[in-house]
Short mmCIF file of C-alpha atoms and ligand atoms in Angstrom, two decimals:
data_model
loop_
_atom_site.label_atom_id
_atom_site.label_comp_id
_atom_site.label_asym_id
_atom_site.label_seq_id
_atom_site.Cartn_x
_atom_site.Cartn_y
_atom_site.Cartn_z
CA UNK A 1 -6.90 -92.33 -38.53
CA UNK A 2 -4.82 -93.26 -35.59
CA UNK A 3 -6.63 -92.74 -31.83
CA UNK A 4 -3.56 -90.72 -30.96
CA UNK A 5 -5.13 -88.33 -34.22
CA UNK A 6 -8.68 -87.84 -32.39
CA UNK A 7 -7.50 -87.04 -28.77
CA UNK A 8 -8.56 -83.56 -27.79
CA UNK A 9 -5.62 -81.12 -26.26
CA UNK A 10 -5.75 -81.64 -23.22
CA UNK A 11 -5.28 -85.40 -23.80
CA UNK A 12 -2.68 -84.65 -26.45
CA UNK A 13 -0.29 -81.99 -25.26
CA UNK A 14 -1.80 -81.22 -21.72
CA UNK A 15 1.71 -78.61 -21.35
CA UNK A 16 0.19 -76.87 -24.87
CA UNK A 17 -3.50 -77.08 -23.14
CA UNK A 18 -2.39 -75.60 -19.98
CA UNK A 19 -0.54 -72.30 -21.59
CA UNK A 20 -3.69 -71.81 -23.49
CA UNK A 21 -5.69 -71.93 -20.29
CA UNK A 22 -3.32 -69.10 -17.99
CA UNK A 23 -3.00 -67.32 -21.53
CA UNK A 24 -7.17 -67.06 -21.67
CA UNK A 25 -7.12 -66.62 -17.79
CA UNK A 26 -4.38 -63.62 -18.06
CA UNK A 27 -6.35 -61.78 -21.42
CA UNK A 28 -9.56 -61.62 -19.36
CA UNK A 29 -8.50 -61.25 -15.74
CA UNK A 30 -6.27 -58.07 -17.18
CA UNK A 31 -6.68 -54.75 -18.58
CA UNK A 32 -5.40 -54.99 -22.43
CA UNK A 33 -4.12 -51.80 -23.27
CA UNK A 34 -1.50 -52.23 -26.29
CA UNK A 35 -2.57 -50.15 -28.58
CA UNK A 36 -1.87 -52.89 -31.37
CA UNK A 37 -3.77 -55.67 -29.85
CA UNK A 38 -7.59 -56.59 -29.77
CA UNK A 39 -10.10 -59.49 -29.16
CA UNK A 40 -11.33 -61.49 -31.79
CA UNK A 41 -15.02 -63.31 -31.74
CA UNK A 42 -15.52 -66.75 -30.91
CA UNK A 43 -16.76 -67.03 -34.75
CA UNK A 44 -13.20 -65.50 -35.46
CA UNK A 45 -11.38 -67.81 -33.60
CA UNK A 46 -13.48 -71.13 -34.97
CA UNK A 47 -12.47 -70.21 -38.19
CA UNK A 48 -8.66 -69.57 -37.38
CA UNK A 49 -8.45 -72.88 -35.76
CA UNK A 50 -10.44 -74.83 -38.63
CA UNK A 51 -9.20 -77.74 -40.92
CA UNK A 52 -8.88 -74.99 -43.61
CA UNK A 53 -5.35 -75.02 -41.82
CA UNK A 54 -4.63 -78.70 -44.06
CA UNK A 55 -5.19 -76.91 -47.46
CA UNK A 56 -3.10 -76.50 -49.66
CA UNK A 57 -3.99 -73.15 -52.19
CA UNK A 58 -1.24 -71.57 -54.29
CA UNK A 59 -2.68 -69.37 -56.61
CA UNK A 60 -5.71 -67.09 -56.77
CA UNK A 61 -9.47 -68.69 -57.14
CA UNK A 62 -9.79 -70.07 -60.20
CA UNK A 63 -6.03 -70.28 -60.90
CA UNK A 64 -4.85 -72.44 -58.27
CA UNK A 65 -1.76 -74.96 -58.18
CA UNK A 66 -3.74 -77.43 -56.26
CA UNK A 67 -6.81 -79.65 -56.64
CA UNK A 68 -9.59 -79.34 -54.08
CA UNK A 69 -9.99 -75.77 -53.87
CA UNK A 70 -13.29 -75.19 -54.34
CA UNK A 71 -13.84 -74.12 -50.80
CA UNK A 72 -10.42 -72.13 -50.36
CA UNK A 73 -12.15 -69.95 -53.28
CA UNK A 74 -15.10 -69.70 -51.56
CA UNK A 75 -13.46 -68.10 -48.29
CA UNK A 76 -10.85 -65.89 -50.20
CA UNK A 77 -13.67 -64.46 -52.43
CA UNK A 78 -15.88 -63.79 -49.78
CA UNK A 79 -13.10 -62.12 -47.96
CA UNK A 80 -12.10 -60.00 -51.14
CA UNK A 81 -15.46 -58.73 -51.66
CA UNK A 82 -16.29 -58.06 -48.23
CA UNK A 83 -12.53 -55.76 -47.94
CA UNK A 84 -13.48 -54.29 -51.18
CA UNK A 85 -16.91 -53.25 -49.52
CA UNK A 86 -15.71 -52.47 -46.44
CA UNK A 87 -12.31 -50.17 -47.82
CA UNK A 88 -14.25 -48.95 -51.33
CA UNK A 89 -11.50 -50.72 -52.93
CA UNK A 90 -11.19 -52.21 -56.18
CA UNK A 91 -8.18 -54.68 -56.11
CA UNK A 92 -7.44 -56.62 -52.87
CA UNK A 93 -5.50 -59.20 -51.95
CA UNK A 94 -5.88 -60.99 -48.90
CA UNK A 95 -3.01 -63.71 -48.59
CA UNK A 96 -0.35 -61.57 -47.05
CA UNK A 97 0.41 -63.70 -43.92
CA UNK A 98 1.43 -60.73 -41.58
CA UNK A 99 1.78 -56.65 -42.10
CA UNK A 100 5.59 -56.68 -42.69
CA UNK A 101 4.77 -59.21 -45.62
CA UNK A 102 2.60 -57.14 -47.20
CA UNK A 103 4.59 -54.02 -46.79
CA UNK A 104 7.68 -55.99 -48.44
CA UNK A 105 5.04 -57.25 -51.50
CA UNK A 106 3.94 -53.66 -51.64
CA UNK A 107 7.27 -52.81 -51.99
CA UNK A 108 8.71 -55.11 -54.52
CA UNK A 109 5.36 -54.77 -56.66
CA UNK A 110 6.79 -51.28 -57.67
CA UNK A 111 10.31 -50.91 -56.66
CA UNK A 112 14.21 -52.72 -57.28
CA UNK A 113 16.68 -53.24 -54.89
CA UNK A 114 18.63 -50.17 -54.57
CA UNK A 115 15.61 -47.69 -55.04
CA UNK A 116 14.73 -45.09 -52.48
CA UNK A 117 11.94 -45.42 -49.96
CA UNK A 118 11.10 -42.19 -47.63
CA UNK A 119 9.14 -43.19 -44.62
CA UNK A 120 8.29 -41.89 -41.04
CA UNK A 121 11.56 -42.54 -38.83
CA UNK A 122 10.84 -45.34 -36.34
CA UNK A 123 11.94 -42.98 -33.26
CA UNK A 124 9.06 -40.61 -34.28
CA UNK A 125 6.12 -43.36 -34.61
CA UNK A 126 7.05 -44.97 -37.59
CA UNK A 127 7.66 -49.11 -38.40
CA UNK A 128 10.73 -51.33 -38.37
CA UNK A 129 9.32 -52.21 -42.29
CA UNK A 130 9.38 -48.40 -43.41
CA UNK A 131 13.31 -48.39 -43.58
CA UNK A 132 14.55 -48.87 -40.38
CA UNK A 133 18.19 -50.14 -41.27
CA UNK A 134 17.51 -54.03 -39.30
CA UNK A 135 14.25 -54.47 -41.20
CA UNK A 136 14.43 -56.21 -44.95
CA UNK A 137 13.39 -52.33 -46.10
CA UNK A 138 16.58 -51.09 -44.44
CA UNK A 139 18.95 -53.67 -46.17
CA UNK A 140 17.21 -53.78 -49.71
CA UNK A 141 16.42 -50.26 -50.25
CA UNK A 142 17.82 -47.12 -50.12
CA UNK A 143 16.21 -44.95 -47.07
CA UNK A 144 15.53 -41.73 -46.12
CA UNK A 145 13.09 -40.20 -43.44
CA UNK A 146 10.30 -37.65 -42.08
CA UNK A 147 9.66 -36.46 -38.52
CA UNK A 148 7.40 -34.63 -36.34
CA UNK A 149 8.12 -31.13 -36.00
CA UNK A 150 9.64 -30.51 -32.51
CA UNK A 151 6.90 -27.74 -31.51
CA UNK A 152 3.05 -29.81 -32.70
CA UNK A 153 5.19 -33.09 -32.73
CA UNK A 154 2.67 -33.59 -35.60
CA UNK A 155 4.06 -34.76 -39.06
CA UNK A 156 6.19 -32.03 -40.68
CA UNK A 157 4.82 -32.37 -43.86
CA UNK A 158 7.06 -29.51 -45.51
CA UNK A 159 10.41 -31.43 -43.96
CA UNK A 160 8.65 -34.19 -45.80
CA UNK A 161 8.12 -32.34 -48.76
CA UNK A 162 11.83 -30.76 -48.77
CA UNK A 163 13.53 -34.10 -48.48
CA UNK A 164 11.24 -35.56 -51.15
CA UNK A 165 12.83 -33.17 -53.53
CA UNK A 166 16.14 -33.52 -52.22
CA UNK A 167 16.47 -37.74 -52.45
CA UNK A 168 13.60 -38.57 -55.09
CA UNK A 169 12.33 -41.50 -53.17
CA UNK A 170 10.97 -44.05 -55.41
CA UNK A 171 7.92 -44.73 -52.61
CA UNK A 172 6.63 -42.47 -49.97
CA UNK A 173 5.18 -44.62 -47.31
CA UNK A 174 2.96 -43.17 -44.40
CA UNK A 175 1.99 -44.91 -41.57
CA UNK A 176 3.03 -46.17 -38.31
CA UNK A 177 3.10 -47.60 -35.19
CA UNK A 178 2.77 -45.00 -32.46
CA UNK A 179 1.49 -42.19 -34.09
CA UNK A 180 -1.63 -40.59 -32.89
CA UNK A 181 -2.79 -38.13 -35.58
CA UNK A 182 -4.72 -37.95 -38.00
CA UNK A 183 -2.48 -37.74 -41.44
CA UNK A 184 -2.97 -35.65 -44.20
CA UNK A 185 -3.46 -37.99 -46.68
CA UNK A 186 -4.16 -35.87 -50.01
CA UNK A 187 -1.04 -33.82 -48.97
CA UNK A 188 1.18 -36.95 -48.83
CA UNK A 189 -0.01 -37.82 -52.63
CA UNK A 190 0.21 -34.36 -53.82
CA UNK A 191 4.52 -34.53 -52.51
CA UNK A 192 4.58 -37.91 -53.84
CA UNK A 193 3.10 -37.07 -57.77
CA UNK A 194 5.57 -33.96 -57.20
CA UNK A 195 8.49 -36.66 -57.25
CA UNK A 196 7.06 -39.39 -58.83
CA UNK A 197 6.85 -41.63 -56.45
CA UNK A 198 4.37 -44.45 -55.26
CA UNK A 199 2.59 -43.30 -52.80
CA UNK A 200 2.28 -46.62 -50.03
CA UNK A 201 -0.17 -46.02 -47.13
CA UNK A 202 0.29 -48.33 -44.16
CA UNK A 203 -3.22 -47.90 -42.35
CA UNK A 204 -2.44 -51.64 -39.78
CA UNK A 205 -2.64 -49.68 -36.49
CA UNK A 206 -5.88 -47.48 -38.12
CA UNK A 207 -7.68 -50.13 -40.12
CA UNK A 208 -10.39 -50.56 -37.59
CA UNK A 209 -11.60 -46.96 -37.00
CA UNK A 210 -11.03 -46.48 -41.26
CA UNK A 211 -13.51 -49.31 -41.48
CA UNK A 212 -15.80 -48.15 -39.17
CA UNK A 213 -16.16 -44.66 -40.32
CA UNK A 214 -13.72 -43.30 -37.20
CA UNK A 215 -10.94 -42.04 -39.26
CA UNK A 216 -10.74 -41.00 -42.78
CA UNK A 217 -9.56 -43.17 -45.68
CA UNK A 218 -5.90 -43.22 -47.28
CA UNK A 219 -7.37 -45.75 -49.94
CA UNK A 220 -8.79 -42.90 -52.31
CA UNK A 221 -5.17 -41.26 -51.71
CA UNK A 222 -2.66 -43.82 -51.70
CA UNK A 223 -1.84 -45.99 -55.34
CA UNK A 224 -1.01 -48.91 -52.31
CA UNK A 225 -2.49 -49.46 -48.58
CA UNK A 226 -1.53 -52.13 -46.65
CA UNK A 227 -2.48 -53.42 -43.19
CA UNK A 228 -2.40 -55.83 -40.69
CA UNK A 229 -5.77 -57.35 -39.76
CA UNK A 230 -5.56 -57.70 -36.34
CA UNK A 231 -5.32 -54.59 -34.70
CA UNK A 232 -8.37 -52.05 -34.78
CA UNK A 233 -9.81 -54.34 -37.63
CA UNK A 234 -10.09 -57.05 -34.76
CA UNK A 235 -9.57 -59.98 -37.53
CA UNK A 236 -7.23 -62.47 -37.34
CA UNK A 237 -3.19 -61.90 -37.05
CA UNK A 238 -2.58 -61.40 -40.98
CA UNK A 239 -2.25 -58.78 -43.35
CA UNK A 240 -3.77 -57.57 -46.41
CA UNK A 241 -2.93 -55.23 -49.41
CA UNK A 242 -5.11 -52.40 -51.11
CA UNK A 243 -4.71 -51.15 -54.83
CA UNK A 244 -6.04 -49.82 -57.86
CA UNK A 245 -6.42 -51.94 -61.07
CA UNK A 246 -3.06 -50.43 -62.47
CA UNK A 247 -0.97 -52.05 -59.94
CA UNK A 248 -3.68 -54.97 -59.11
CA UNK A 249 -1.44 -57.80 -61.18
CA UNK A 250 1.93 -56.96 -60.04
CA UNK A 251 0.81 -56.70 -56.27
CA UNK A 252 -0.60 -60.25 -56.73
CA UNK A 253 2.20 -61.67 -57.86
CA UNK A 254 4.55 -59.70 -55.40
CA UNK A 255 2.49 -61.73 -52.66
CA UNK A 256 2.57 -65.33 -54.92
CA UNK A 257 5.23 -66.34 -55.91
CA UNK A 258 7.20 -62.92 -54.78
CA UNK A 259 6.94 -63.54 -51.28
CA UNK A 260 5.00 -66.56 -50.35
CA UNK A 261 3.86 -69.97 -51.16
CA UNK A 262 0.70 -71.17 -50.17
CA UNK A 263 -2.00 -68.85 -48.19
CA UNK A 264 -2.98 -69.35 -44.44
CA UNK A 265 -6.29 -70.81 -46.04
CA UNK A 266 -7.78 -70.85 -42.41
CA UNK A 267 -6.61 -67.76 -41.39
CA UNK A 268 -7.96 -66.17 -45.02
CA UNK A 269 -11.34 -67.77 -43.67
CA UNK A 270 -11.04 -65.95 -40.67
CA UNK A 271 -10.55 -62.16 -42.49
CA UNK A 272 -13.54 -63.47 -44.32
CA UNK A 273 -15.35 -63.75 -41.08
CA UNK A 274 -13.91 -60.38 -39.47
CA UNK A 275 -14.78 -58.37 -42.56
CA UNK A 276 -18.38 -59.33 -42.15
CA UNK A 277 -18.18 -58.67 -38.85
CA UNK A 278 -16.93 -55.32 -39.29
CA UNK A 279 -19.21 -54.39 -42.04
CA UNK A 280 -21.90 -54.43 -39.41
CA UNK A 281 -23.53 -51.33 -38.11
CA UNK A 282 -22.46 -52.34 -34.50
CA UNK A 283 -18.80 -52.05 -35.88
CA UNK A 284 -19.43 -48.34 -36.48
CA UNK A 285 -20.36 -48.01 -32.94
CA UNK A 286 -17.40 -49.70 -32.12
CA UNK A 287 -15.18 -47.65 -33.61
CA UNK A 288 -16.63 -44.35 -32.75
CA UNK A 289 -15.82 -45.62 -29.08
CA UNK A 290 -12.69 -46.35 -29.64
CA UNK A 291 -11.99 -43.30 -30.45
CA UNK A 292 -14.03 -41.58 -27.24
CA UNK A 293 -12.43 -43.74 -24.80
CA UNK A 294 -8.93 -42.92 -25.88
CA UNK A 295 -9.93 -39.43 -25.97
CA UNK A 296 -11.58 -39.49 -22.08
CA UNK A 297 -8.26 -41.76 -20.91
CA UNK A 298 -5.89 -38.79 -22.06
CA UNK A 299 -7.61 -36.44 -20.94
CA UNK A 300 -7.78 -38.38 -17.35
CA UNK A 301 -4.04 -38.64 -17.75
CA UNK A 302 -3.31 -34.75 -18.52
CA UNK A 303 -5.68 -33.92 -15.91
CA UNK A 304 -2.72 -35.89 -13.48
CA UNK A 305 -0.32 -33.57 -15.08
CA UNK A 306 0.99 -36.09 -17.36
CA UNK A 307 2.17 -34.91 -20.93
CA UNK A 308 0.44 -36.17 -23.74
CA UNK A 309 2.81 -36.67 -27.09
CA UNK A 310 0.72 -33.92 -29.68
CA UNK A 311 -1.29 -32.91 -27.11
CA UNK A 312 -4.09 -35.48 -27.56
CA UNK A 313 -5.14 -37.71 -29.83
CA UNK A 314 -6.94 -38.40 -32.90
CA UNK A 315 -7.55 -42.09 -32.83
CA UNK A 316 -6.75 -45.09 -30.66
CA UNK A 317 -3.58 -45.18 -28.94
CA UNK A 318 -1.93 -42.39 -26.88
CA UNK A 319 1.95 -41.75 -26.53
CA UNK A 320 2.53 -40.29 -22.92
CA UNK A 321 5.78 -38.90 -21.61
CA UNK A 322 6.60 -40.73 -17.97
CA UNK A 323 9.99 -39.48 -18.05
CA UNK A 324 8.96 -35.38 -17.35
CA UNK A 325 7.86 -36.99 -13.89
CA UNK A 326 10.98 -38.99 -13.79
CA UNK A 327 9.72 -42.64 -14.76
CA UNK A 328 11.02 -44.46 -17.51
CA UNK A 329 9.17 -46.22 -19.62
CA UNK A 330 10.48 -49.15 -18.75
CA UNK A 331 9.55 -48.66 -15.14
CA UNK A 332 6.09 -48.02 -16.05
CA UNK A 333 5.82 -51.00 -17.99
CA UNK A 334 6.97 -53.09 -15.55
CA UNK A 335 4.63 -50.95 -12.48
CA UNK A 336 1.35 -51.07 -14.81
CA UNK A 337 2.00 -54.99 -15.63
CA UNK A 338 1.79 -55.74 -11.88
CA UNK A 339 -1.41 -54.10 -11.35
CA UNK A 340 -3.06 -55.55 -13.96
CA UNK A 341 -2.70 -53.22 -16.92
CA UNK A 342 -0.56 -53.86 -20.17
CA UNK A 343 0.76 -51.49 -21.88
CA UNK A 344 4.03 -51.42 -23.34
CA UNK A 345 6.96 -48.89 -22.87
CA UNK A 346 8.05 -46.58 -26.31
CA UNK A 347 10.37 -43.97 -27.36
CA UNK A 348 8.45 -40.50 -27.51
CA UNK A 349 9.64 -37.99 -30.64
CA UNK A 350 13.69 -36.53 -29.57
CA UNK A 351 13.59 -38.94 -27.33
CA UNK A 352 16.94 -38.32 -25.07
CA UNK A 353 16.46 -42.10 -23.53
CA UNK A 354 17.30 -45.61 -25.44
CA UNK A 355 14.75 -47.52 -27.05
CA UNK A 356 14.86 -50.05 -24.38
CA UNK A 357 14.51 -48.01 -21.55
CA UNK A 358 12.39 -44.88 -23.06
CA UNK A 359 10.57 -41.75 -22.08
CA UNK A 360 6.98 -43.16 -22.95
CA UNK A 361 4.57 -45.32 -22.76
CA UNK A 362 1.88 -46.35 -25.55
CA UNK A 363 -1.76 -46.94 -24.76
CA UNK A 364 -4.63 -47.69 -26.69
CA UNK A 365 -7.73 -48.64 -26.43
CA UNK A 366 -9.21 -51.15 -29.16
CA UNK A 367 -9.17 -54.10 -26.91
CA UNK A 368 -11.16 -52.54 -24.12
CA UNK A 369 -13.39 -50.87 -25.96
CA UNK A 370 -14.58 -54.73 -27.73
CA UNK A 371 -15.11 -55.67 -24.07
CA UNK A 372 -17.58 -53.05 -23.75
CA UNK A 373 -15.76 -50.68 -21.68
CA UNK A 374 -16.99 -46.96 -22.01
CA UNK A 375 -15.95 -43.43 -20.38
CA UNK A 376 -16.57 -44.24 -17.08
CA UNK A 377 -14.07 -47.20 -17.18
CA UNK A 378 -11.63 -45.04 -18.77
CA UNK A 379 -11.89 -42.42 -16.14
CA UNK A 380 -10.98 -45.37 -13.71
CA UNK A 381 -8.36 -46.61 -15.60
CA UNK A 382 -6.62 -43.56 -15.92
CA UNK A 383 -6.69 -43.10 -12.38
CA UNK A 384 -5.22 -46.42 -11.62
CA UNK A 385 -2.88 -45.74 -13.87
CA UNK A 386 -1.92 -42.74 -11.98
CA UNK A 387 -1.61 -44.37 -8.55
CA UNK A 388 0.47 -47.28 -10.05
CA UNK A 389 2.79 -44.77 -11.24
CA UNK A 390 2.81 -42.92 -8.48
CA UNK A 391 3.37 -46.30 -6.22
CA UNK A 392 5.72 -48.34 -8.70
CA UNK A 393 8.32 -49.29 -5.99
CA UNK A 394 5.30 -50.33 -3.71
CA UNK A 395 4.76 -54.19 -4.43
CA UNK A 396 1.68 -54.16 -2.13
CA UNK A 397 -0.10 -51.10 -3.28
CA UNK A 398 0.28 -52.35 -7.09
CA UNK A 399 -1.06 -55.85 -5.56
CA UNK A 400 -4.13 -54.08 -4.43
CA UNK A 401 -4.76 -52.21 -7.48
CA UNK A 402 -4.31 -55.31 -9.69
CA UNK A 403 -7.02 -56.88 -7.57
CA UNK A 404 -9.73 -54.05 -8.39
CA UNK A 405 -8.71 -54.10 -11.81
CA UNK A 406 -9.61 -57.95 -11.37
CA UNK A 407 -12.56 -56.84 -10.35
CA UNK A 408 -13.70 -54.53 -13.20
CA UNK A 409 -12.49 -57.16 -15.71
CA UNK A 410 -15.05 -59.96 -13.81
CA UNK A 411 -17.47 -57.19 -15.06
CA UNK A 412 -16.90 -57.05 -18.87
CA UNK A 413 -16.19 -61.26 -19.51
CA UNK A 414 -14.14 -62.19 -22.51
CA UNK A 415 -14.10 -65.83 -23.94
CA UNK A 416 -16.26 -67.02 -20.63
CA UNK A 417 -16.87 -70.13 -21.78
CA UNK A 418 -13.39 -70.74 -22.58
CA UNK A 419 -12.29 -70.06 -19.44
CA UNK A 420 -11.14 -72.62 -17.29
CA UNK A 421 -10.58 -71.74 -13.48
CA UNK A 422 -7.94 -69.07 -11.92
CA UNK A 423 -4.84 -71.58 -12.64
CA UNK A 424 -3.19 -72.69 -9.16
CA UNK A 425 0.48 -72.15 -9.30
CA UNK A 426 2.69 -74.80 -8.04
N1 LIG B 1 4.35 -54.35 -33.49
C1 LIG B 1 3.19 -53.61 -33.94
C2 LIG B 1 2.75 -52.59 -32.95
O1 LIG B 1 2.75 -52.93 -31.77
O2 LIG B 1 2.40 -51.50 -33.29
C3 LIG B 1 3.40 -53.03 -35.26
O3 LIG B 1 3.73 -54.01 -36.17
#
């Protein structure tokens, strides 16, 4: 081994070492509020960063390509028995390297280019990867969509239902990305068996609170779930695919060879880690208070007269209308960033506004909620939120709320030991 092989980072790449630093510095001196995102453990991150990262593993255990796989089977097993505990599933497979890639293996496990996919429309809370016509689903399949209904701006589940008859969609997908219902999940199969169709249940943003007893299950529902692993779950950034034994051999080989080569072995040995982790009785807790908090932080919100996409929420992530007090989301992105609070900026349902410059903002709170923040945080939150708003051409006053915000976070420590000193800017 060459010395240069045994230097640490900072020795190494000190440019690489230093963006790591402000990057821990800005996640804990912040307020994390995109509803996607979350915190992983420090037993999390060891495994994502371990040596599993040199392995080499096409295959499945005990059918691998490779020699020296004996501990890549160990991780993968113990992460597809611990998802198969955690989901009550009976076939998983954990090598999908992001969401999208298991959506597009989920996908081409039961469908041929050309076929129909109907899926929630991106501009009412659904995903790029559910048809949107720039996304692989867009370009390979044919695709048609649902909406919310313009009065609940809940799912309209007989619009659904009509255009199911109408295009015969070879897979009905639920799911999304900015959706803050609950979904009626035994509905969804009964319109899909109507049509024959596969019914595909993308549960990434929901995972966690699923998991955790928060939400109720598509997996009983769904022939397919996918995910991501990273949001709610609060596992490594991956993805993962659910299934029943029917379609347990052609998913697996939709993920190798269909769409990948050789597994993120160190990332699978993360999963592994997170899905013990959430199987934990302290995970139910968890999730339960994800759900509170984004519950108290709406209400907090609607109490300041701001609208509230549905009229609440169900899980963890709130869709909130800036625009009816003449913000754009954009603006409010930008105004919340400087006092200390991410969130990011999203088209609401009929949204009148362009995607880059919207009438809403998404919130969640996942991320918070690991760093032990309860309903009294959220009832400050939502207040700074408020005043930011209501001072988002007022440099100073966003200064001075980013600085109590600093304040709280100093209260709830993430990744302390990690954390090297406020960085001094040149
Ligand atoms: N980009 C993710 C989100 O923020 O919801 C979905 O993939």
């Amino acid at each position: 081994m060459t010395e240069r092989m045994s230097l640490s980072l900072a020795q190494a790449d000190p440019v690489v070492a230093d963006a790591i630093d402000k990057e821990t510095f800005r996640q804990h001196e912040g307020l994390e509020m995109i509803a996607s995102e979350n915190f992983v453990s420090e037993a999390v991150l060891e495994a994502a960063g371990s040596i599993f990262t040199n392995k080499y593993a096409e295959g499945y255990p005990g059918r691998r390509y490779y020699g020296g796989c004996e501990y890549a089977d160990v991780v993968e097993n113990l992460a597809r028995d611990r998802a198969r505990q955690l989901f009550n599933a009976e076939h998983v497979n954990v090598q999908p390297h992001s969401g999208s890639q298991a959506n597009a293996a989920a996908y081409s496990a039961v469908l041929k280019a050309g076929d129909t996919i109907l899926g929630l429309d991106l501009a009412h809370g659904g995903h790029l990867t559910h048809g949107h016509k720039l996304s692989f689903s867009g370009k390979l399949y044919r695709t048609t969509f649902y909406h919310v209904r313009r009065d609940t701006e809940q799912i309209d589940y007989d619009e659904m239902e009509a255009t199911a008859l109408r295009e015969k969609p070879n897979v009905l997908i639920g799911g999304g990305s900015a959706y803050p219902r609950l979904w009626d999940f035994a509905r969804m199969r009964q319109i899909a068996d109507k049509v024959g169709a596969t019914f595909v249940f993308d549960m990434a943003h929901i995972a966690g609170l699923v998991a955790g007893g928060a939400h109720p299950s598509p997996v009983p529902h769904a022939h397919i779930t996918t995910t991501t692993t990273h949001k709610t779950l609060r596992g490594p950034r991956s993805g993962m695919i659910l299934c029943g034994p029917a379609l347990a051999a052609a998913v697996d080989k939709a993920v190798f060879p269909g769409q990948q080569g050789g597994p993120l072995v160190h990332i699978v040995a993360a999963k592994a880690v997170a899905f013990g982790e959430a199987l934990r009785p302290e995970f139910r807790t968890y999730a339960a208070q994800v759900v509170a908090n984004a519950k108290v932080l709406g209400q907090g919100l609607a109490d300041a007269g701001y609208r509230i996409i549905s009229g609440g929420t169900d899980n963890h992530l709130l869709l909130v209308d800036v625009f009816q007090k003449g913000i754009l989301g954009s603006e409010a992105e930008l105004a919340l960033g400087k006092a200390g609070i991410t969130v990011n900026k999203n088209s609401i349902p009929w949204d009148t506004n362009p995607p880059l410059k919207p009438s809403g903002i998404r919130v969640g709170t996942p991320a918070l909620t690991t760093r032990g923040m309860k309903e009294p945080e959220m009832r400050l939150i939502a207040a700074w939120i408020v005043k930011a708003l209501d001072q988002r051409n007022d440099d100073e006053g966003l200064e001075k709320i980013r600085g109590e915000v600093a304040e709280l976070a100093e209260q709830f420590p993430l990744y302390a030991w990690r954390r090297a000193p406020a960085p001094v800017e040149a």
